[in-house]
CSV table of C-alpha atoms in Angstrom, one decimal:
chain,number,residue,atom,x,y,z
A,1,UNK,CA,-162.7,-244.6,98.4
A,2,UNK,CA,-163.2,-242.8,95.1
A,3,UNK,CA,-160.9,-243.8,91.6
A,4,UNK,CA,-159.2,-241.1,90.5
A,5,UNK,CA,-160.2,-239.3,88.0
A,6,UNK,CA,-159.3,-239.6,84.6
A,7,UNK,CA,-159.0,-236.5,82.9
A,8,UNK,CA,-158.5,-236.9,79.6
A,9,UNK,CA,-158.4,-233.4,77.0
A,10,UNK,CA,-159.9,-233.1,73.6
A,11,UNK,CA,-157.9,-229.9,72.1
A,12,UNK,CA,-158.9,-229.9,68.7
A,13,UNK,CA,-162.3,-231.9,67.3
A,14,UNK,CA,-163.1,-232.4,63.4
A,15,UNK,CA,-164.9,-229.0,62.9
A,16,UNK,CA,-163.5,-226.2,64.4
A,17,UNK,CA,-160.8,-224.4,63.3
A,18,UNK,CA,-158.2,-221.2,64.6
A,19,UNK,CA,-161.1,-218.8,63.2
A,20,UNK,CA,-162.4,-220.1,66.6
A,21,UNK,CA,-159.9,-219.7,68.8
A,22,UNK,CA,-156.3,-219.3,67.6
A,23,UNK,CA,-155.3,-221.4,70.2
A,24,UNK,CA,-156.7,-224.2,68.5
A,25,UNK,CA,-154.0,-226.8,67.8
A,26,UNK,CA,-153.6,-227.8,64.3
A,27,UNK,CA,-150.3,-229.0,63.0
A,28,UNK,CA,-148.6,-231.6,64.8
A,29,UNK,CA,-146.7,-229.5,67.0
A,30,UNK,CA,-149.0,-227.3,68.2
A,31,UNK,CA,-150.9,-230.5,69.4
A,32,UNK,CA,-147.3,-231.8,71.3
A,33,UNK,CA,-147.1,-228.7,73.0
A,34,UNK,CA,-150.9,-228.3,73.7
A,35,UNK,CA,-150.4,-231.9,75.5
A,36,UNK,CA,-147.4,-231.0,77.6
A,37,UNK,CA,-149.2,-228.0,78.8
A,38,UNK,CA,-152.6,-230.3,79.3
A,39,UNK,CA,-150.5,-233.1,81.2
A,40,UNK,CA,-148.4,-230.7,83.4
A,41,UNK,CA,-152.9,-229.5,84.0
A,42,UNK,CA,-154.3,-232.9,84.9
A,43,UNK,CA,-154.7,-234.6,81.5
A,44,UNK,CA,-153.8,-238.6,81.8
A,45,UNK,CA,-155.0,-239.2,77.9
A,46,UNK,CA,-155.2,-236.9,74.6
A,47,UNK,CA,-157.9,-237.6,72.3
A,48,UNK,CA,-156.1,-236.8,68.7
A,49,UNK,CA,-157.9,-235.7,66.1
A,50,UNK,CA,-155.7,-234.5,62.9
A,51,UNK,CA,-155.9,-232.3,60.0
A,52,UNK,CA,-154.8,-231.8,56.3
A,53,UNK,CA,-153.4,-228.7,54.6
A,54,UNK,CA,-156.5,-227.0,54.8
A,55,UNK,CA,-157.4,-228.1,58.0
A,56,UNK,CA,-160.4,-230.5,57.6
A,57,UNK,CA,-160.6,-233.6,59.4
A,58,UNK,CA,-158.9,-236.6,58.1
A,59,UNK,CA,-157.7,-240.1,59.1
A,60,UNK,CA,-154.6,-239.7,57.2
A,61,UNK,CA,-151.8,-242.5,58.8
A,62,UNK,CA,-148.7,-240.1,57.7
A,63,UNK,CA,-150.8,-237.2,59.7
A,64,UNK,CA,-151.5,-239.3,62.7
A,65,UNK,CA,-147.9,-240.2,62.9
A,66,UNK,CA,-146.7,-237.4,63.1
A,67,UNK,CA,-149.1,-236.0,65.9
A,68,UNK,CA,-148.3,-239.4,67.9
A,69,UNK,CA,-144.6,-238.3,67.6
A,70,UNK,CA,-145.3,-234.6,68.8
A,71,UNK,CA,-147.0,-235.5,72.0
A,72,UNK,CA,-144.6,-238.0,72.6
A,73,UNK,CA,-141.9,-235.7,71.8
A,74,UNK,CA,-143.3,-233.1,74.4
A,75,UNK,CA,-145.3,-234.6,76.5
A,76,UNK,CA,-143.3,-237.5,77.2
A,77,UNK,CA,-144.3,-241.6,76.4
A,78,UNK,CA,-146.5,-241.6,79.6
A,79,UNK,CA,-149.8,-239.6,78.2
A,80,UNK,CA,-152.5,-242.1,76.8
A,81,UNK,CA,-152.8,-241.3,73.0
A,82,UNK,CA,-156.0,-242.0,72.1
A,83,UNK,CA,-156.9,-241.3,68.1
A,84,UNK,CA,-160.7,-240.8,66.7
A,85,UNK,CA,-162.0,-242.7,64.1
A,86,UNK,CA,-164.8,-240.1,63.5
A,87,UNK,CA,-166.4,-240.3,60.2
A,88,UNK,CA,-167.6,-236.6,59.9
A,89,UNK,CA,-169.3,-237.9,56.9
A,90,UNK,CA,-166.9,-239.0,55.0
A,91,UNK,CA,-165.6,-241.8,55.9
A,92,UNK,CA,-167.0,-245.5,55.6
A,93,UNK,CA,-167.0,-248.2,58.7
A,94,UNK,CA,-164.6,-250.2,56.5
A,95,UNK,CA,-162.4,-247.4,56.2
A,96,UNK,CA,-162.5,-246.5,59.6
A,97,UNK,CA,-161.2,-249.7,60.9
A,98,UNK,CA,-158.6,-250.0,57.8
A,99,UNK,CA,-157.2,-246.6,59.3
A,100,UNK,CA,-157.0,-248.3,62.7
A,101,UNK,CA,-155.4,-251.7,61.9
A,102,UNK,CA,-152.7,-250.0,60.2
A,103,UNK,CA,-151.9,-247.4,62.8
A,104,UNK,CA,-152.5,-249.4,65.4
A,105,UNK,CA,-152.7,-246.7,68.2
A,106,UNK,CA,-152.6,-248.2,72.3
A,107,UNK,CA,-156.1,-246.7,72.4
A,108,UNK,CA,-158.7,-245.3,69.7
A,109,UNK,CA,-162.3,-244.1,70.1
A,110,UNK,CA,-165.2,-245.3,68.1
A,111,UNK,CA,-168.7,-244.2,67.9
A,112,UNK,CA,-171.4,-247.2,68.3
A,113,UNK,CA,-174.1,-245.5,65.6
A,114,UNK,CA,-170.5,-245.4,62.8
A,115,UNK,CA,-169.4,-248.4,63.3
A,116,UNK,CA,-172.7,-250.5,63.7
A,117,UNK,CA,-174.9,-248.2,61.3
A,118,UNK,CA,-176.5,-250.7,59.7
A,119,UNK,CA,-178.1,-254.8,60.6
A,120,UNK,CA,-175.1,-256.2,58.0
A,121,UNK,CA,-172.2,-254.5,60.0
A,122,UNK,CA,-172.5,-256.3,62.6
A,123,UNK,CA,-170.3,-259.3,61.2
A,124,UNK,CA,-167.3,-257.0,60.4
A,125,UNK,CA,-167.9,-255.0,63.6
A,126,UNK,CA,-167.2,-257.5,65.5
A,127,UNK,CA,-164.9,-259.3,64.6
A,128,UNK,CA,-163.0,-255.9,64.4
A,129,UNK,CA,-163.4,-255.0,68.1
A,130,UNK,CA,-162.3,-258.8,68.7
A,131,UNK,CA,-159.0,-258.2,67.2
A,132,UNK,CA,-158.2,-255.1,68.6
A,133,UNK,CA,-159.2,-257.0,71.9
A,134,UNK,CA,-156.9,-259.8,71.1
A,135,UNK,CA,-154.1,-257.0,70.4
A,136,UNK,CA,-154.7,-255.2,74.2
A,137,UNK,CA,-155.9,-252.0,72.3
A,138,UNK,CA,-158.0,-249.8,74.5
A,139,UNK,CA,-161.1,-248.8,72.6
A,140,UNK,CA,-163.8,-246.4,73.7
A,141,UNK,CA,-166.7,-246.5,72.7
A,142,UNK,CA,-169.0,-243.0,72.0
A,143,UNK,CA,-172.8,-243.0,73.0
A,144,UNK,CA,-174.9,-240.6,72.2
A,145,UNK,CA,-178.1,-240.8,73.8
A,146,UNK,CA,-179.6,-243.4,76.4
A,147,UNK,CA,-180.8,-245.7,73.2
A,148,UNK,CA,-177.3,-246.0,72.5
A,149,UNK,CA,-176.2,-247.2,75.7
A,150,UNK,CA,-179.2,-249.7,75.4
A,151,UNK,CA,-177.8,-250.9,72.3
A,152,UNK,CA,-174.6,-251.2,72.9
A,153,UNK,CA,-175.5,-253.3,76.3
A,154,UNK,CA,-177.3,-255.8,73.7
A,155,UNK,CA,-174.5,-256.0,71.4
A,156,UNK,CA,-172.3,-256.6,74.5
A,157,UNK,CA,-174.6,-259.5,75.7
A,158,UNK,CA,-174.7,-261.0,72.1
A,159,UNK,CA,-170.6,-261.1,72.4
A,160,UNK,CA,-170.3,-258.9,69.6
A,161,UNK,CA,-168.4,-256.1,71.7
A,162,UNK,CA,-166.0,-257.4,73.7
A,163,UNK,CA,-165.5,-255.8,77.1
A,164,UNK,CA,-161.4,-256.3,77.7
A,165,UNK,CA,-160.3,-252.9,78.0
A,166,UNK,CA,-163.2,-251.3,76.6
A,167,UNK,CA,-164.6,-248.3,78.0
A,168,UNK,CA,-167.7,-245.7,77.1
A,169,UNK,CA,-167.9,-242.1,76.5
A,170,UNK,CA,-171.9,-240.4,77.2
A,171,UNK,CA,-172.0,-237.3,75.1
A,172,UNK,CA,-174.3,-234.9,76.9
A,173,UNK,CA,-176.3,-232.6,74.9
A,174,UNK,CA,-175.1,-233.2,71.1
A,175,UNK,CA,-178.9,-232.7,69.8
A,176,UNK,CA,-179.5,-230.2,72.5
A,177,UNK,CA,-180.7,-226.6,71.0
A,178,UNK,CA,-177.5,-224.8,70.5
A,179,UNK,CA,-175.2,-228.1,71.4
A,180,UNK,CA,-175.6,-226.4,75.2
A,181,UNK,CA,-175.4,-229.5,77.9
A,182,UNK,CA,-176.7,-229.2,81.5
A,183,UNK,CA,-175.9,-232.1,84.3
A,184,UNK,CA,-179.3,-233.4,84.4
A,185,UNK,CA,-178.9,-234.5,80.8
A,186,UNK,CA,-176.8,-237.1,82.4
A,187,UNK,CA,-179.4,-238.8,84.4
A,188,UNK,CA,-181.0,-240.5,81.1
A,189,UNK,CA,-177.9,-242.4,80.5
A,190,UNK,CA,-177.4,-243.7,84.2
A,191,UNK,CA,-180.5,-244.8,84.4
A,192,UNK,CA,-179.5,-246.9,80.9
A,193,UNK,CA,-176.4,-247.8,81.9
A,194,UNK,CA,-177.5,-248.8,86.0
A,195,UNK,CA,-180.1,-251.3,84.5
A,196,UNK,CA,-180.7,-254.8,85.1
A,197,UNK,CA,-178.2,-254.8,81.6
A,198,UNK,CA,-174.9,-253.1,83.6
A,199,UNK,CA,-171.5,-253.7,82.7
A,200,UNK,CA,-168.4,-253.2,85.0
A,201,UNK,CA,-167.1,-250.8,82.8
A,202,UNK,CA,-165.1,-247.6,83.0
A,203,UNK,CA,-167.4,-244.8,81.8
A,204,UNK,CA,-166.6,-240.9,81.0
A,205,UNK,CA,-168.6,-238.1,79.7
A,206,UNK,CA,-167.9,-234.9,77.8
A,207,UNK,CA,-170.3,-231.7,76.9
A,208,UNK,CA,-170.8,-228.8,75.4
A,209,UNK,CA,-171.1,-225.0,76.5
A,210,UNK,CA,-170.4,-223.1,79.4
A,211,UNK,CA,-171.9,-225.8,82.1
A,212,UNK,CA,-169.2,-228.2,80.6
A,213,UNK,CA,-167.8,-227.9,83.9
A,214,UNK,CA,-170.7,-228.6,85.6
A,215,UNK,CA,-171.4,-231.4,83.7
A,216,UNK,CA,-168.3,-233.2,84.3
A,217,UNK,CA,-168.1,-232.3,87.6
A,218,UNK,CA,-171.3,-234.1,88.3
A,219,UNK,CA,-169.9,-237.3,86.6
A,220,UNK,CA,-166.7,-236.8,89.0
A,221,UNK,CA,-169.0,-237.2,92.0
A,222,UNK,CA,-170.8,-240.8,90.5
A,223,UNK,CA,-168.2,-242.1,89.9
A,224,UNK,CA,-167.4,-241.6,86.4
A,225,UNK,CA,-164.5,-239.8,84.5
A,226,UNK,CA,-164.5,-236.5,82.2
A,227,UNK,CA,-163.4,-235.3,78.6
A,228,UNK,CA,-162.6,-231.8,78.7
A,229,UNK,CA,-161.3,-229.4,76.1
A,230,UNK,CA,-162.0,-227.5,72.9
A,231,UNK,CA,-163.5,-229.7,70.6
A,232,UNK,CA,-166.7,-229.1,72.5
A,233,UNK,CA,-166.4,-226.2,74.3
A,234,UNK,CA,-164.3,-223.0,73.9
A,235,UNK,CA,-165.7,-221.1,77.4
A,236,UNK,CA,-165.5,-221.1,81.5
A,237,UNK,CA,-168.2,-221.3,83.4
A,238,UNK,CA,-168.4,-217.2,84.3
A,239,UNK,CA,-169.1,-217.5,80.3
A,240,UNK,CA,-165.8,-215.8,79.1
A,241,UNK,CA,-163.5,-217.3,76.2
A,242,UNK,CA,-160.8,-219.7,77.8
A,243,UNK,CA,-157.1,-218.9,77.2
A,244,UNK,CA,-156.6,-222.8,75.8
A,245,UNK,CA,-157.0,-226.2,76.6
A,246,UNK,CA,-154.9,-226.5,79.3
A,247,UNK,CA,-156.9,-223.7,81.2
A,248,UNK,CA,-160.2,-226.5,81.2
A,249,UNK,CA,-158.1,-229.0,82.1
A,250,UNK,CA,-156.9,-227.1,85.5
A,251,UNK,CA,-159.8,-225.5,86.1
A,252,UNK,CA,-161.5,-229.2,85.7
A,253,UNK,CA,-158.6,-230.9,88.0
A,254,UNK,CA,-158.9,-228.4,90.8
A,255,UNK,CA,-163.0,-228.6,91.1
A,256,UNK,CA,-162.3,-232.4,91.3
A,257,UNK,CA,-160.0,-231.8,94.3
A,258,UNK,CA,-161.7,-229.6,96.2
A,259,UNK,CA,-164.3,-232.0,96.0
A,260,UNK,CA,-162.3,-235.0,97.7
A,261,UNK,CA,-161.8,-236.9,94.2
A,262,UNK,CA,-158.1,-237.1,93.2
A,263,UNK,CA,-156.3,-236.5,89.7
A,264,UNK,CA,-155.0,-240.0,88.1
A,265,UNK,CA,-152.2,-240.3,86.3
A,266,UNK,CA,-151.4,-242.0,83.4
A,267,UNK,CA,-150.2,-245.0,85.4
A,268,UNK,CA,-153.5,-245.3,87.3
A,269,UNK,CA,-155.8,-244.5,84.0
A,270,UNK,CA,-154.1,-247.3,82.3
A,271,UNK,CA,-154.3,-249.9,85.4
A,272,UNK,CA,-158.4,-248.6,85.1
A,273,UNK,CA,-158.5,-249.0,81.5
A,274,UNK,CA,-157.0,-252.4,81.9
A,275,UNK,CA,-159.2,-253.6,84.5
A,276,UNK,CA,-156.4,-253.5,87.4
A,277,UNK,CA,-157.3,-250.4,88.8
């Protein structure tokens, strides 16, 4: 029998703004409501990113509180919380995990090219991840391209990314012309990830453009698990603006069921996350 899936809704990104959509959340509760409405949808986790006064991206701790409290606030404790540590540019790996270890969120994202950019990170890298093992934090980490998932197999099998609770995200399509993602760009990182290198690992996938759908759809059906929402994609698949985020999450939920694949809950995506699923 097939896991449920584990939906989980990006509603805001680092980049874009309400001159996209002015459903974009921005202020902290905006992003509560916007999660209520996403977990009523489907969504088991939020994937936070926060802003300052001018909206830009920032790692701010007061900021992050604040948005925590929001979703908690109105969507209740059971959503997964999940914070970015996204550099955008301006932020160092040393100040990315700084950010982390004094929030200490129940889960946070990383990307494997920020954290590990250079030969000399690896020291600090990984005795990073090893804390935030030690401490039961669930950590995802972001791949961008079937090198990465190579890499980050090798780092794995070196010990310097430790597996407890870890989980990876494929981004389909984020050097494709016009950031616009089709299903087969997914087959590049299977064959990566299903090599004679696999880890047992939870593994989702997000996209960009109208075939988001499609795309996640097609990692429904192999068994992986989806990230859905604005920060990558603002449009249904008939090509028309969505209303907000908690449109692509239903729309997403409801392919998956009349497919046969169930909608987890924040229970079962934790008991996945934790490796007791």
């Amino acid at each position: 029998m097939a896991l449920p899936l584990v939906i989980t809704v990006a509603p805001n990104g680092a980049r874009r703004t309400k001159a996209d959509h002015p459903a974009l959340p921005i202020d902290p509760r905006e992003i509560g409501l916007e999660a209520a409405r996403c977990r009523e949808a489907g969504a088991a986790m939020i994937h936070l990113h926060v802003r300052d006064a001018e909206q830009r991206h920032t790692l701010d701790l007061d900021r992050y509180r604040a948005a925590l409290a929001a979703v908690r606030r109105e969507a209740g404790p059971e959503m997964i919380c999940q914070v970015t540590t996204e550099a955008v540019g301006l932020y160092s790996p040393a100040e990315q995990m700084a950010a982390m270890r004094a929030l200490k969120p129940e889960a946070f994202s990383v990307a494997l090219r920020e954290l590990f950019a250079e030969p000399e990170d690896e020291a600090a890298a990984a005795a990073f991840l090893a804390e935030q093992a030690r401490a039961g934090v669930l950590v995802q980490h972001i791949l961008y391209d079937a090198g990465d998932v190579t890499r980050f197999q090798g780092l794995a099998a070196r010990g310097l990314i430790p597996l407890e609770r870890a989980s990876v995200l494929f981004v389909l399509g984020r050097y494709a012309v016009g950031q616009r993602s089709d299903p087969a760009d997914l087959l590049p990182f299977l064959a990566a990830w299903n090599s004679e290198h696999h880890l047992d690992l939870p593994w989702a996938l997000c996209a960009f453009g109208p075939r988001e759908a499609a795309c996640l759809v097609a990692a429904a059906a192999l068994g992986g698990h989806a990230r859905v929402g604005f920060e990558n994609n603002l449009w249904r698949p008939d090509g028309s603006l969505a209303p907000d985020n908690a449109a692509q999450v239903a729309n997403l939920a409801a392919h998956a069921r009349a497919i046969g694949i169930a909608v987890a809950s924040p229970a079962q995506a934790r008991a996945l996350f934790v490796g007791e699923a």
